[in-house]
Amino acid sequence: MKALKRAGFQVVRTRGSHRFLHHPDGRATVVPVHAGETLGPGLLGKILRDVEITRENLEGLL
């Protein structure tokens, strides 16, 4: 979530434990937020494809 916010994404709504993020250029994704749990590699890959960010760029934002 922090890296996506640094990349310009904003939480536009919340439904349960899911945060819906949008970027001013139109990119969007949904991130589940569960306390004490980490994202699996498949879900992380899906989020990165949605927001068009590579893993290397993600590491740079952290």
mmCIF file of N, CA, C and O in Angstrom:
data_model
loop_
_atom_site.group_PDB
_atom_site.id
_atom_site.type_symbol
_atom_site.label_atom_id
_atom_site.label_comp_id
_atom_site.label_asym_id
_atom_site.label_seq_id
_atom_site.Cartn_x
_atom_site.Cartn_y
_atom_site.Cartn_z
ATOM 1 N N MET A 1 0.824 -1.187 0.000
ATOM 2 C CA MET A 1 0.000 0.000 0.000
ATOM 3 C C MET A 1 0.872 1.257 0.000
ATOM 4 O O MET A 1 0.582 2.183 -0.734
ATOM 5 N N LYS A 2 1.923 1.255 0.832
ATOM 6 C CA LYS A 2 2.778 2.449 0.905
ATOM 7 C C LYS A 2 3.450 2.724 -0.429
ATOM 8 O O LYS A 2 3.524 3.867 -0.871
ATOM 9 N N ALA A 3 3.939 1.665 -1.077
ATOM 10 C CA ALA A 3 4.623 1.853 -2.356
ATOM 11 C C ALA A 3 3.655 2.369 -3.418
ATOM 12 O O ALA A 3 4.013 3.241 -4.211
ATOM 13 N N LEU A 4 2.444 1.857 -3.429
ATOM 14 C CA LEU A 4 1.464 2.325 -4.415
ATOM 15 C C LEU A 4 1.084 3.774 -4.155
ATOM 16 O O LEU A 4 0.917 4.552 -5.099
ATOM 17 N N LYS A 5 0.975 4.152 -2.895
ATOM 18 C CA LYS A 5 0.670 5.554 -2.581
ATOM 19 C C LYS A 5 1.810 6.457 -3.024
ATOM 20 O O LYS A 5 1.582 7.548 -3.532
ATOM 21 N N ARG A 6 3.047 6.000 -2.860
ATOM 22 C CA ARG A 6 4.199 6.793 -3.316
ATOM 23 C C ARG A 6 4.222 6.907 -4.838
ATOM 24 O O ARG A 6 4.760 7.869 -5.376
ATOM 25 N N ALA A 7 3.639 5.919 -5.522
ATOM 26 C CA ALA A 7 3.590 5.938 -6.984
ATOM 27 C C ALA A 7 2.430 6.783 -7.494
ATOM 28 O O ALA A 7 2.230 6.886 -8.701
ATOM 29 N N GLY A 8 1.649 7.370 -6.593
ATOM 30 C CA GLY A 8 0.589 8.271 -6.999
ATOM 31 C C GLY A 8 -0.817 7.701 -6.908
ATOM 32 O O GLY A 8 -1.778 8.361 -7.306
ATOM 33 N N PHE A 9 -0.954 6.485 -6.406
ATOM 34 C CA PHE A 9 -2.279 5.882 -6.274
ATOM 35 C C PHE A 9 -2.952 6.386 -5.008
ATOM 36 O O PHE A 9 -2.304 6.668 -4.012
ATOM 37 N N GLN A 10 -4.278 6.491 -5.068
ATOM 38 C CA GLN A 10 -5.068 6.934 -3.926
ATOM 39 C C GLN A 10 -6.176 5.936 -3.677
ATOM 40 O O GLN A 10 -6.751 5.388 -4.617
ATOM 41 N N VAL A 11 -6.479 5.701 -2.403
ATOM 42 C CA VAL A 11 -7.591 4.831 -2.046
ATOM 43 C C VAL A 11 -8.879 5.597 -2.332
ATOM 44 O O VAL A 11 -9.086 6.688 -1.805
ATOM 45 N N VAL A 12 -9.707 5.043 -3.205
ATOM 46 C CA VAL A 12 -10.950 5.720 -3.562
ATOM 47 C C VAL A 12 -12.147 5.146 -2.818
ATOM 48 O O VAL A 12 -13.152 5.821 -2.650
ATOM 49 N N ARG A 13 -12.029 3.883 -2.400
ATOM 50 C CA ARG A 13 -13.091 3.317 -1.576
ATOM 51 C C ARG A 13 -12.589 2.061 -0.891
ATOM 52 O O ARG A 13 -11.561 1.497 -1.263
ATOM 53 N N THR A 14 -13.349 1.622 0.093
ATOM 54 C CA THR A 14 -13.026 0.421 0.849
ATOM 55 C C THR A 14 -14.276 -0.432 0.930
ATOM 56 O O THR A 14 -15.368 0.077 1.149
ATOM 57 N N ARG A 15 -14.100 -1.716 0.750
ATOM 58 C CA ARG A 15 -15.212 -2.647 0.931
ATOM 59 C C ARG A 15 -14.678 -3.821 1.740
ATOM 60 O O ARG A 15 -13.894 -4.628 1.226
ATOM 61 N N GLY A 16 -15.051 -3.877 2.999
ATOM 62 C CA GLY A 16 -14.521 -4.913 3.879
ATOM 63 C C GLY A 16 -13.039 -4.706 4.068
ATOM 64 O O GLY A 16 -12.601 -3.636 4.466
ATOM 65 N N SER A 17 -12.260 -5.723 3.748
ATOM 66 C CA SER A 17 -10.810 -5.624 3.907
ATOM 67 C C SER A 17 -10.112 -5.288 2.595
ATOM 68 O O SER A 17 -8.894 -5.381 2.508
ATOM 69 N N HIS A 18 -10.846 -4.919 1.565
ATOM 70 C CA HIS A 18 -10.261 -4.609 0.266
ATOM 71 C C HIS A 18 -10.228 -3.107 0.034
ATOM 72 O O HIS A 18 -11.206 -2.410 0.260
ATOM 73 N N ARG A 19 -9.066 -2.630 -0.434
ATOM 74 C CA ARG A 19 -8.889 -1.218 -0.759
ATOM 75 C C ARG A 19 -8.838 -1.074 -2.279
ATOM 76 O O ARG A 19 -8.090 -1.779 -2.951
ATOM 77 N N PHE A 20 -9.635 -0.181 -2.806
ATOM 78 C CA PHE A 20 -9.683 0.087 -4.246
ATOM 79 C C PHE A 20 -8.843 1.324 -4.506
ATOM 80 O O PHE A 20 -9.150 2.397 -3.988
ATOM 81 N N LEU A 21 -7.780 1.165 -5.288
ATOM 82 C CA LEU A 21 -6.859 2.258 -5.560
ATOM 83 C C LEU A 21 -6.944 2.674 -7.019
ATOM 84 O O LEU A 21 -7.061 1.828 -7.911
ATOM 85 N N HIS A 22 -6.865 3.984 -7.242
ATOM 86 C CA HIS A 22 -6.868 4.551 -8.596
ATOM 87 C C HIS A 22 -5.725 5.546 -8.725
ATOM 88 O O HIS A 22 -5.336 6.188 -7.757
ATOM 89 N N HIS A 23 -5.231 5.653 -9.942
ATOM 90 C CA HIS A 23 -4.180 6.615 -10.284
ATOM 91 C C HIS A 23 -4.813 7.652 -11.203
ATOM 92 O O HIS A 23 -5.726 7.326 -11.974
ATOM 93 N N PRO A 24 -4.363 8.894 -11.159
ATOM 94 C CA PRO A 24 -4.940 9.927 -12.041
ATOM 95 C C PRO A 24 -4.899 9.577 -13.529
ATOM 96 O O PRO A 24 -5.732 10.057 -14.295
ATOM 97 N N ASP A 25 -3.959 8.718 -13.960
ATOM 98 C CA ASP A 25 -3.885 8.363 -15.378
ATOM 99 C C ASP A 25 -4.820 7.217 -15.771
ATOM 100 O O ASP A 25 -4.835 6.791 -16.918
ATOM 101 N N GLY A 26 -5.597 6.701 -14.813
ATOM 102 C CA GLY A 26 -6.589 5.686 -15.133
ATOM 103 C C GLY A 26 -6.294 4.282 -14.649
ATOM 104 O O GLY A 26 -7.161 3.426 -14.688
ATOM 105 N N ARG A 27 -5.057 4.013 -14.242
ATOM 106 C CA ARG A 27 -4.734 2.681 -13.728
ATOM 107 C C ARG A 27 -5.452 2.450 -12.407
ATOM 108 O O ARG A 27 -5.673 3.379 -11.645
ATOM 109 N N ALA A 28 -5.816 1.184 -12.152
ATOM 110 C CA ALA A 28 -6.547 0.873 -10.922
ATOM 111 C C ALA A 28 -6.267 -0.562 -10.506
ATOM 112 O O ALA A 28 -5.914 -1.415 -11.337
ATOM 113 N N THR A 29 -6.432 -0.838 -9.216
ATOM 114 C CA THR A 29 -6.282 -2.191 -8.695
ATOM 115 C C THR A 29 -7.018 -2.303 -7.367
ATOM 116 O O THR A 29 -7.458 -1.301 -6.806
ATOM 117 N N VAL A 30 -7.127 -3.523 -6.881
ATOM 118 C CA VAL A 30 -7.737 -3.805 -5.587
ATOM 119 C C VAL A 30 -6.696 -4.542 -4.755
ATOM 120 O O VAL A 30 -6.069 -5.495 -5.223
ATOM 121 N N VAL A 31 -6.496 -4.094 -3.509
ATOM 122 C CA VAL A 31 -5.516 -4.708 -2.616
ATOM 123 C C VAL A 31 -6.228 -5.185 -1.359
ATOM 124 O O VAL A 31 -6.835 -4.379 -0.652
ATOM 125 N N PRO A 32 -6.148 -6.503 -1.056
ATOM 126 C CA PRO A 32 -6.718 -6.983 0.195
ATOM 127 C C PRO A 32 -5.771 -6.642 1.345
ATOM 128 O O PRO A 32 -4.555 -6.801 1.226
ATOM 129 N N VAL A 33 -6.323 -6.162 2.440
ATOM 130 C CA VAL A 33 -5.499 -5.787 3.599
ATOM 131 C C VAL A 33 -5.972 -6.624 4.784
ATOM 132 O O VAL A 33 -7.042 -6.383 5.333
ATOM 133 N N HIS A 34 -5.168 -7.624 5.142
ATOM 134 C CA HIS A 34 -5.478 -8.492 6.272
ATOM 135 C C HIS A 34 -4.326 -8.389 7.261
ATOM 136 O O HIS A 34 -3.175 -8.640 6.901
ATOM 137 N N ALA A 35 -4.627 -8.043 8.487
ATOM 138 C CA ALA A 35 -3.598 -7.855 9.510
ATOM 139 C C ALA A 35 -2.781 -9.136 9.697
ATOM 140 O O ALA A 35 -3.333 -10.225 9.807
ATOM 141 N N GLY A 36 -1.473 -8.985 9.688
ATOM 142 C CA GLY A 36 -0.577 -10.099 9.950
ATOM 143 C C GLY A 36 -0.350 -11.032 8.777
ATOM 144 O O GLY A 36 0.361 -12.014 8.906
ATOM 145 N N GLU A 37 -0.936 -10.757 7.628
ATOM 146 C CA GLU A 37 -0.761 -11.620 6.461
ATOM 147 C C GLU A 37 -0.014 -10.872 5.365
ATOM 148 O O GLU A 37 -0.137 -9.665 5.225
ATOM 149 N N THR A 38 0.771 -11.631 4.609
ATOM 150 C CA THR A 38 1.486 -11.045 3.478
ATOM 151 C C THR A 38 0.817 -11.498 2.179
ATOM 152 O O THR A 38 0.116 -12.508 2.150
ATOM 153 N N LEU A 39 1.053 -10.751 1.128
ATOM 154 C CA LEU A 39 0.506 -11.105 -0.181
ATOM 155 C C LEU A 39 1.314 -12.244 -0.773
ATOM 156 O O LEU A 39 2.541 -12.249 -0.705
ATOM 157 N N GLY A 40 0.637 -13.185 -1.380
ATOM 158 C CA GLY A 40 1.322 -14.271 -2.071
ATOM 159 C C GLY A 40 1.923 -13.776 -3.367
ATOM 160 O O GLY A 40 1.558 -12.716 -3.880
ATOM 161 N N PRO A 41 2.846 -14.546 -3.933
ATOM 162 C CA PRO A 41 3.513 -14.101 -5.163
ATOM 163 C C PRO A 41 2.555 -13.950 -6.340
ATOM 164 O O PRO A 41 2.724 -13.058 -7.165
ATOM 165 N N GLY A 42 1.545 -14.787 -6.435
ATOM 166 C CA GLY A 42 0.591 -14.684 -7.533
ATOM 167 C C GLY A 42 -0.254 -13.429 -7.447
ATOM 168 O O GLY A 42 -0.459 -12.727 -8.441
ATOM 169 N N LEU A 43 -0.747 -13.121 -6.256
ATOM 170 C CA LEU A 43 -1.560 -11.922 -6.063
ATOM 171 C C LEU A 43 -0.723 -10.665 -6.249
ATOM 172 O O LEU A 43 -1.166 -9.696 -6.871
ATOM 173 N N LEU A 44 0.509 -10.685 -5.760
ATOM 174 C CA LEU A 44 1.399 -9.538 -5.950
ATOM 175 C C LEU A 44 1.641 -9.305 -7.438
ATOM 176 O O LEU A 44 1.598 -8.167 -7.917
ATOM 177 N N GLY A 45 1.863 -10.382 -8.189
ATOM 178 C CA GLY A 45 2.066 -10.263 -9.634
ATOM 179 C C GLY A 45 0.854 -9.669 -10.331
ATOM 180 O O GLY A 45 0.984 -8.838 -11.226
ATOM 181 N N LYS A 46 -0.345 -10.072 -9.919
ATOM 182 C CA LYS A 46 -1.582 -9.545 -10.502
ATOM 183 C C LYS A 46 -1.718 -8.053 -10.232
ATOM 184 O O LYS A 46 -2.051 -7.278 -11.123
ATOM 185 N N ILE A 47 -1.432 -7.640 -8.999
ATOM 186 C CA ILE A 47 -1.507 -6.215 -8.645
ATOM 187 C C ILE A 47 -0.495 -5.420 -9.468
ATOM 188 O O ILE A 47 -0.817 -4.357 -9.998
ATOM 189 N N LEU A 48 0.715 -5.936 -9.608
ATOM 190 C CA LEU A 48 1.746 -5.232 -10.374
ATOM 191 C C LEU A 48 1.365 -5.134 -11.852
ATOM 192 O O LEU A 48 1.625 -4.105 -12.490
ATOM 193 N N ARG A 49 0.741 -6.163 -12.403
ATOM 194 C CA ARG A 49 0.274 -6.086 -13.799
ATOM 195 C C ARG A 49 -0.828 -5.037 -13.926
ATOM 196 O O ARG A 49 -0.862 -4.275 -14.888
ATOM 197 N N ASP A 50 -1.740 -5.007 -12.949
ATOM 198 C CA ASP A 50 -2.837 -4.022 -12.985
ATOM 199 C C ASP A 50 -2.303 -2.592 -13.000
ATOM 200 O O ASP A 50 -2.826 -1.735 -13.703
ATOM 201 N N VAL A 51 -1.271 -2.324 -12.186
ATOM 202 C CA VAL A 51 -0.771 -0.951 -12.045
ATOM 203 C C VAL A 51 0.410 -0.660 -12.962
ATOM 204 O O VAL A 51 0.933 0.445 -12.959
ATOM 205 N N GLU A 52 0.815 -1.671 -13.744
ATOM 206 C CA GLU A 52 1.898 -1.522 -14.717
ATOM 207 C C GLU A 52 3.194 -1.057 -14.076
ATOM 208 O O GLU A 52 3.853 -0.125 -14.537
ATOM 209 N N ILE A 53 3.569 -1.740 -12.994
ATOM 210 C CA ILE A 53 4.829 -1.477 -12.294
ATOM 211 C C ILE A 53 5.600 -2.789 -12.234
ATOM 212 O O ILE A 53 5.021 -3.837 -11.958
ATOM 213 N N THR A 54 6.908 -2.739 -12.477
ATOM 214 C CA THR A 54 7.730 -3.943 -12.383
ATOM 215 C C THR A 54 8.144 -4.169 -10.931
ATOM 216 O O THR A 54 8.061 -3.269 -10.092
ATOM 217 N N ARG A 55 8.590 -5.381 -10.644
ATOM 218 C CA ARG A 55 9.056 -5.684 -9.274
ATOM 219 C C ARG A 55 10.246 -4.804 -8.901
ATOM 220 O O ARG A 55 10.362 -4.399 -7.755
ATOM 221 N N GLU A 56 11.105 -4.506 -9.861
ATOM 222 C CA GLU A 56 12.253 -3.649 -9.581
ATOM 223 C C GLU A 56 11.806 -2.245 -9.204
ATOM 224 O O GLU A 56 12.331 -1.645 -8.278
ATOM 225 N N ASN A 57 10.842 -1.711 -9.938
ATOM 226 C CA ASN A 57 10.323 -0.381 -9.633
ATOM 227 C C ASN A 57 9.627 -0.376 -8.277
ATOM 228 O O ASN A 57 9.708 0.609 -7.537
ATOM 229 N N LEU A 58 8.937 -1.467 -7.939
ATOM 230 C CA LEU A 58 8.274 -1.580 -6.658
ATOM 231 C C LEU A 58 9.289 -1.509 -5.522
ATOM 232 O O LEU A 58 9.096 -0.814 -4.534
ATOM 233 N N GLU A 59 10.404 -2.236 -5.678
ATOM 234 C CA GLU A 59 11.449 -2.218 -4.645
ATOM 235 C C GLU A 59 12.012 -0.821 -4.475
ATOM 236 O O GLU A 59 12.347 -0.413 -3.372
ATOM 237 N N GLY A 60 12.106 -0.056 -5.560
ATOM 238 C CA GLY A 60 12.600 1.309 -5.484
ATOM 239 C C GLY A 60 11.663 2.243 -4.741
ATOM 240 O O GLY A 60 12.080 3.250 -4.171
ATOM 241 N N LEU A 61 10.373 1.904 -4.729
ATOM 242 C CA LEU A 61 9.391 2.733 -4.035
ATOM 243 C C LEU A 61 9.307 2.428 -2.546
ATOM 244 O O LEU A 61 8.714 3.199 -1.795
ATOM 245 N N LEU A 62 9.854 1.298 -2.127
ATOM 246 C CA LEU A 62 9.776 0.914 -0.711
ATOM 247 C C LEU A 62 10.800 1.597 0.142
ATOM 248 O O LEU A 62 11.661 2.190 -0.054
#
